[in-house]
Amino acid sequence: MNCIIVDDEPLAREAIEVLIRRNGSPVWLGSFKSAEAASAFMIDHPVDLVFLDIQMPHINGLDFARSLPPDTLVIFTTAFTEYALDSYEIEAIDYLVKPIKLERFCKAVNKAVIYQSLLKTGKKEDIGEIDAEFILVKSERRFFKIEFAQILFIEGLKDYVIIHMEKERIITKMNLKNIHEKLPGRIFIRVNKSFIVNTKYIDSFDNNDLYIKTHIVPIGNVYREAFFKELVSNRI
């Protein structure tokens, strides 16, 4: 996997370069202080992953990410937390807030590696028949029986979904909207463009985020009213 860094701050670029070296991957091709310079480089060089700042002069990171091909992955690296929801709308692989710890960086890179592997295999996986208490999910040429009670949340990653459970996760190729339609509405609720959560596992929440064990899931503006009506108003 080849990567580049796009950030207008020299020290920030150097910090990401250090993290790449310490992680041992991906292959670093270069660093650029603007989206324009990165775009010019990408014309002649294949880039799989972009570590991308958001607040930059001229073209900001969000607009640059929207212009990239669908098979070019993006991990945002920014000092600002308020753009996290926008990153989900763009379907970025991850959103890292500076200063970035090595463990968190490695987790994001691993996520990118997994998704790139899925893109290369291009296997058609889908949801099998649905039962009252479980679904059958096809992944890696096998059908997995997953009980609704096992699912913490489901994450959409472009044209794949990742079903997160307490001790494992299963990745299958399908649309988040399609799997949502097959889940019982009394248990599962969509909280932003990229996440469906099992309401039984919500430990706490505020106006912007909900917390499931060690995971933080943002509540999207479009889904916020329905979420509070379903989870709060109907249960008070």
Short mmCIF file of C-alpha atoms in Angstrom, two decimals:
data_model
loop_
_atom_site.label_atom_id
_atom_site.label_comp_id
_atom_site.label_asym_id
_atom_site.label_seq_id
_atom_site.Cartn_x
_atom_site.Cartn_y
_atom_site.Cartn_z
CA MET A 1 0.00 0.00 0.00
CA ASN A 2 1.43 3.37 -1.11
CA CYS A 3 0.63 6.54 0.81
CA ILE A 4 1.22 10.27 0.82
CA ILE A 5 0.84 12.95 3.48
CA VAL A 6 -0.98 16.22 2.78
CA ASP A 7 -0.67 18.89 5.49
CA ASP A 8 0.30 22.55 5.37
CA GLU A 9 2.24 22.30 8.66
CA PRO A 10 5.86 21.01 8.30
CA LEU A 11 5.97 19.63 11.85
CA ALA A 12 2.71 17.78 11.33
CA ARG A 13 4.04 16.17 8.16
CA GLU A 14 7.19 15.08 9.98
CA ALA A 15 5.12 13.59 12.82
CA ILE A 16 3.09 11.43 10.40
CA GLU A 17 6.31 10.32 8.67
CA VAL A 18 7.66 9.17 12.04
CA LEU A 19 4.47 7.22 12.75
CA ILE A 20 4.67 5.51 9.35
CA ARG A 21 8.26 4.46 9.99
CA ARG A 22 7.44 3.19 13.48
CA ASN A 23 4.44 1.25 12.21
CA GLY A 24 6.46 -0.28 9.36
CA SER A 25 3.80 0.42 6.75
CA PRO A 26 2.42 1.70 4.43
CA VAL A 27 5.01 2.70 1.84
CA TRP A 28 5.53 6.46 2.09
CA LEU A 29 5.88 8.17 -1.31
CA GLY A 30 6.03 11.81 -0.27
CA SER A 31 4.61 14.71 1.72
CA PHE A 32 2.87 17.81 0.36
CA LYS A 33 1.86 21.13 1.85
CA SER A 34 -1.24 21.59 -0.33
CA ALA A 35 -3.97 19.65 -2.11
CA GLU A 36 -2.83 21.15 -5.40
CA ALA A 37 0.69 19.76 -5.04
CA ALA A 38 -0.67 16.36 -4.02
CA SER A 39 -3.03 16.28 -7.00
CA ALA A 40 -0.17 17.00 -9.40
CA PHE A 41 1.87 14.17 -7.88
CA MET A 42 -1.00 11.69 -8.07
CA ILE A 43 -1.37 12.15 -11.83
CA ASP A 44 1.77 10.09 -12.43
CA HIS A 45 2.03 8.08 -9.18
CA PRO A 46 -0.47 5.52 -7.89
CA VAL A 47 -1.52 6.37 -4.35
CA ASP A 48 -3.63 4.00 -2.25
CA LEU A 49 -3.90 6.00 0.95
CA VAL A 50 -3.80 9.71 1.82
CA PHE A 51 -3.12 11.03 5.31
CA LEU A 52 -4.98 14.29 4.99
CA ASP A 53 -5.25 17.44 7.08
CA ILE A 54 -8.52 19.38 6.88
CA GLN A 55 -7.83 23.06 7.53
CA MET A 56 -5.50 24.05 4.69
CA PRO A 57 -5.37 27.17 2.48
CA HIS A 58 -7.04 27.21 -0.94
CA ILE A 59 -8.50 23.67 -1.13
CA ASN A 60 -9.34 22.20 2.28
CA GLY A 61 -9.02 18.52 3.08
CA LEU A 62 -12.73 17.77 2.90
CA ASP A 63 -13.07 19.17 -0.62
CA PHE A 64 -9.88 17.41 -1.73
CA ALA A 65 -11.15 14.08 -0.35
CA ARG A 66 -14.37 14.45 -2.33
CA SER A 67 -12.34 14.82 -5.54
CA LEU A 68 -10.35 11.60 -5.07
CA PRO A 69 -11.17 8.34 -6.90
CA PRO A 70 -13.32 5.93 -4.88
CA ASP A 71 -10.47 3.42 -4.53
CA THR A 72 -8.14 6.01 -2.95
CA LEU A 73 -8.51 5.72 0.81
CA VAL A 74 -8.38 8.68 3.20
CA ILE A 75 -7.37 8.94 6.84
CA PHE A 76 -7.92 12.46 8.17
CA THR A 77 -5.25 13.83 10.49
CA THR A 78 -6.39 17.04 12.12
CA ALA A 79 -6.20 19.08 15.29
CA PHE A 80 -9.95 19.71 15.20
CA THR A 81 -12.67 17.33 16.41
CA GLU A 82 -15.62 19.15 14.86
CA TYR A 83 -15.14 17.69 11.37
CA ALA A 84 -15.51 14.05 12.46
CA LEU A 85 -19.10 13.84 11.28
CA ASP A 86 -18.15 15.26 7.87
CA SER A 87 -15.50 12.55 7.54
CA TYR A 88 -18.18 9.87 7.88
CA GLU A 89 -20.22 11.51 5.14
CA ILE A 90 -17.15 11.35 2.88
CA GLU A 91 -16.62 7.72 3.98
CA ALA A 92 -13.07 8.25 5.20
CA ILE A 93 -11.34 5.20 6.61
CA ASP A 94 -10.62 6.95 9.91
CA TYR A 95 -10.33 10.29 11.67
CA LEU A 96 -7.24 10.91 13.81
CA VAL A 97 -6.96 13.91 16.12
CA LYS A 98 -3.50 15.42 16.70
CA PRO A 99 -1.35 14.69 18.58
CA ILE A 100 -1.71 11.15 17.25
CA LYS A 101 -0.60 8.21 19.38
CA LEU A 102 1.15 5.29 17.70
CA GLU A 103 -1.41 2.73 18.87
CA ARG A 104 -4.29 4.74 17.41
CA PHE A 105 -2.34 5.33 14.18
CA CYS A 106 -1.64 1.59 13.77
CA LYS A 107 -5.32 0.80 14.27
CA ALA A 108 -6.28 3.22 11.48
CA VAL A 109 -3.66 1.83 9.09
CA ASN A 110 -4.80 -1.72 9.80
CA LYS A 111 -8.35 -0.71 8.94
CA ALA A 112 -7.13 0.71 5.63
CA VAL A 113 -5.18 -2.47 4.85
CA ILE A 114 -8.27 -4.61 5.49
CA TYR A 115 -10.43 -2.46 3.26
CA GLN A 116 -7.87 -2.40 0.45
CA SER A 117 -7.76 -6.20 0.62
CA LEU A 118 -11.53 -6.27 0.21
CA LEU A 119 -11.32 -3.99 -2.81
CA LYS A 120 -8.78 -6.27 -4.47
CA THR A 121 -10.71 -9.50 -3.92
CA GLY A 122 -13.93 -7.96 -5.13
CA LYS A 123 -15.96 -10.92 -3.88
CA LYS A 124 -19.72 -10.67 -3.84
CA GLU A 125 -20.95 -11.36 -0.33
CA ASP A 126 -24.44 -10.84 0.96
CA ILE A 127 -27.01 -11.40 3.66
CA GLY A 128 -28.74 -14.74 3.65
CA GLU A 129 -32.23 -15.42 4.94
CA ILE A 130 -33.39 -13.74 8.10
CA ASP A 131 -34.87 -15.47 11.13
CA ALA A 132 -36.57 -14.14 14.24
CA GLU A 133 -33.35 -14.03 16.27
CA PHE A 134 -30.45 -14.11 13.80
CA ILE A 135 -29.20 -13.38 10.30
CA LEU A 136 -27.00 -15.45 8.03
CA VAL A 137 -24.12 -13.43 6.64
CA LYS A 138 -21.98 -14.66 3.75
CA SER A 139 -18.30 -13.81 4.12
CA GLU A 140 -15.16 -15.52 2.82
CA ARG A 141 -17.23 -18.22 1.05
CA ARG A 142 -19.01 -19.22 4.25
CA PHE A 143 -22.31 -18.36 5.89
CA PHE A 144 -22.06 -17.11 9.46
CA LYS A 145 -24.99 -17.30 11.83
CA ILE A 146 -25.07 -14.06 13.80
CA GLU A 147 -27.62 -13.59 16.54
CA PHE A 148 -29.01 -10.09 16.90
CA ALA A 149 -28.02 -10.13 20.58
CA GLN A 150 -24.35 -10.53 19.57
CA ILE A 151 -24.20 -7.40 17.41
CA LEU A 152 -22.88 -4.25 19.09
CA PHE A 153 -23.08 -2.07 15.99
CA ILE A 154 -22.67 -2.23 12.22
CA GLU A 155 -20.29 0.07 10.39
CA GLY A 156 -20.59 1.00 6.72
CA LEU A 157 -17.29 1.35 4.86
CA LYS A 158 -18.02 2.42 1.28
CA ASP A 159 -19.61 -0.68 -0.31
CA TYR A 160 -18.87 -3.02 2.63
CA VAL A 161 -20.31 -3.40 6.11
CA ILE A 162 -18.43 -4.47 9.22
CA ILE A 163 -20.52 -6.25 11.84
CA HIS A 164 -18.91 -5.55 15.20
CA MET A 165 -19.39 -8.04 18.02
CA GLU A 166 -17.72 -8.17 21.41
CA LYS A 167 -15.03 -10.70 20.46
CA GLU A 168 -14.92 -10.58 16.66
CA ARG A 169 -16.08 -8.75 13.57
CA ILE A 170 -17.34 -9.97 10.21
CA ILE A 171 -16.95 -8.05 6.96
CA THR A 172 -19.32 -8.54 4.05
CA LYS A 173 -19.87 -6.75 0.76
CA MET A 174 -23.21 -4.99 0.78
CA ASN A 175 -24.88 -1.64 1.30
CA LEU A 176 -25.56 -0.37 4.83
CA LYS A 177 -29.08 0.59 3.82
CA ASN A 178 -29.83 -2.95 2.66
CA ILE A 179 -28.72 -4.61 5.86
CA HIS A 180 -30.62 -2.02 7.90
CA GLU A 181 -33.84 -3.01 6.14
CA LYS A 182 -33.27 -6.63 7.21
CA LEU A 183 -32.77 -5.85 10.91
CA PRO A 184 -35.59 -5.58 13.48
CA GLY A 185 -36.39 -1.92 14.08
CA ARG A 186 -37.25 -2.62 17.71
CA ILE A 187 -33.56 -3.32 18.37
CA PHE A 188 -31.46 -1.49 15.76
CA ILE A 189 -31.38 2.19 14.86
CA ARG A 190 -29.31 4.11 12.33
CA VAL A 191 -27.52 7.03 13.96
CA ASN A 192 -25.49 8.43 11.03
CA LYS A 193 -24.64 7.64 7.43
CA SER A 194 -22.06 5.04 8.44
CA PHE A 195 -23.41 3.38 11.61
CA ILE A 196 -26.32 1.25 12.81
CA VAL A 197 -26.30 0.49 16.53
CA ASN A 198 -27.91 -2.11 18.74
CA THR A 199 -29.85 0.00 21.25
CA LYS A 200 -29.43 -2.66 23.94
CA TYR A 201 -25.69 -1.97 24.06
CA ILE A 202 -25.81 1.83 24.31
CA ASP A 203 -24.19 2.62 27.66
CA SER A 204 -24.61 6.40 27.50
CA PHE A 205 -24.96 9.29 25.08
CA ASP A 206 -24.99 13.05 24.78
CA ASN A 207 -26.21 15.37 22.04
CA ASN A 208 -23.37 14.46 19.67
CA ASP A 209 -22.09 10.96 20.49
CA LEU A 210 -23.16 7.64 21.93
CA TYR A 211 -20.95 5.18 23.76
CA ILE A 212 -20.93 1.40 23.35
CA LYS A 213 -18.35 -0.23 25.57
CA THR A 214 -15.02 1.27 24.36
CA HIS A 215 -16.49 2.64 21.11
CA ILE A 216 -17.67 6.18 20.40
CA VAL A 217 -20.22 6.60 17.59
CA PRO A 218 -21.20 10.11 16.39
CA ILE A 219 -24.86 10.99 16.01
CA GLY A 220 -25.50 12.55 12.59
CA ASN A 221 -27.52 15.74 12.23
CA VAL A 222 -29.97 14.08 9.84
CA TYR A 223 -30.59 11.20 12.28
CA ARG A 224 -30.48 13.05 15.60
CA GLU A 225 -34.19 13.85 15.92
CA ALA A 226 -35.27 10.29 15.09
CA PHE A 227 -32.66 8.88 17.48
CA PHE A 228 -33.82 10.93 20.46
CA LYS A 229 -37.48 10.30 19.64
CA GLU A 230 -36.93 6.53 19.44
CA LEU A 231 -34.51 6.08 22.32
CA VAL A 232 -35.56 8.82 24.74
CA SER A 233 -39.08 10.08 24.17
CA ASN A 234 -40.63 6.64 23.73
CA ARG A 235 -38.99 5.33 26.90
CA ILE A 236 -39.74 8.12 29.38
#
